[in-house]
Phi, psi and omega in degrees: 000146180272127178263122180271134179280140176295148178288127182291150178296152179295130177301151186293338184275355177266139180291148179289146179264122180258141180247126179303150181299129179091349181270154179285148179294138181294143178286154177295137181291152180294156179295132179304148185293337183277353178264138179287154177290138177273118182244129179244145178232115183065229178256010182256135176256131183301144176290145178296145180283129180287143180253124180288132178292146180273062180232128180290140180292137179294337180294336177298317181283328180295331183278349180269121179224146180276147178291153179293155179290159177253113182267008183303135177142178177254122187243137177242136182290131183247346180173180178204165173214150180112189185264080187292325180295315181295321180292321177297318179296320179294333179277357176102005180286127180283177183299317183297320179294318180293325178294318178297318179296321180298320179293338178259019180057033177058023175097358180298123182079354183241316184293131181231138174237123177254114189246131170245130183227126174232096184065243181265001180260126181234143171236121183242113178261114184254137180227120176227105184066225182280348184273132177231126179231158181229126179248128178234136178197167176240123180294130182085005182268013180077198182285129183225150177267137179206184181264137180272166180299339179266005176096350179277172178270145179211171179245140180228151174232088182273144176205152175277133172235090186067238180262017182245139172265101183265139183221117170276138187233141179224154172285177188295343178263003175094006178281135184291143176240173178305141180272159178231150173228126183248124182224165172258133174236103186066235178264001182256167177245140179234132175245116179255126180245129184235131177266164180296336180287349184099350176290148182211162174214141176244125179250135186251136182230149175229146179278000000 
């Protein structure tokens, strides 16, 4: 059997409809076409249909990630900015080494990095004057032992941070050294080195 719902009382915010004396009461207006018909079955009234919000899920954006940059190539240092002497001292370079570096303009026009990259595996061959060193590591592989630019052994923890190759560096006994971040800026490569004191230096390279 169809159960008819009682007509709800007129809301208080609608004006009352007055009927002139002797006139017939106005009929209830038909249901607007944009409203669905209310259908009842037995004593149960259908639950209202939920409306999905027109908002894109944040998981859609979380799943979108840019590929890491490709540093493959031969790079020559073209300049720098920042406090390079302080950062070198924080990295353990003595006075004699810093004096030699100063005489070579800190590698501007001389320092060369030859980089081979296959996915997360990088090999960086660094050449400054007569010294040639090779650093090998896997990004995301945790703490690894490799060769430092001065030829000594060191520990690195490389990881991708967006489009940056971030690397925490330690001496062979685990004491922290200045960290580096390697990024691409246009067609050039930038290596930013930051010491715990807040001093930093940015070195610029071109292929």
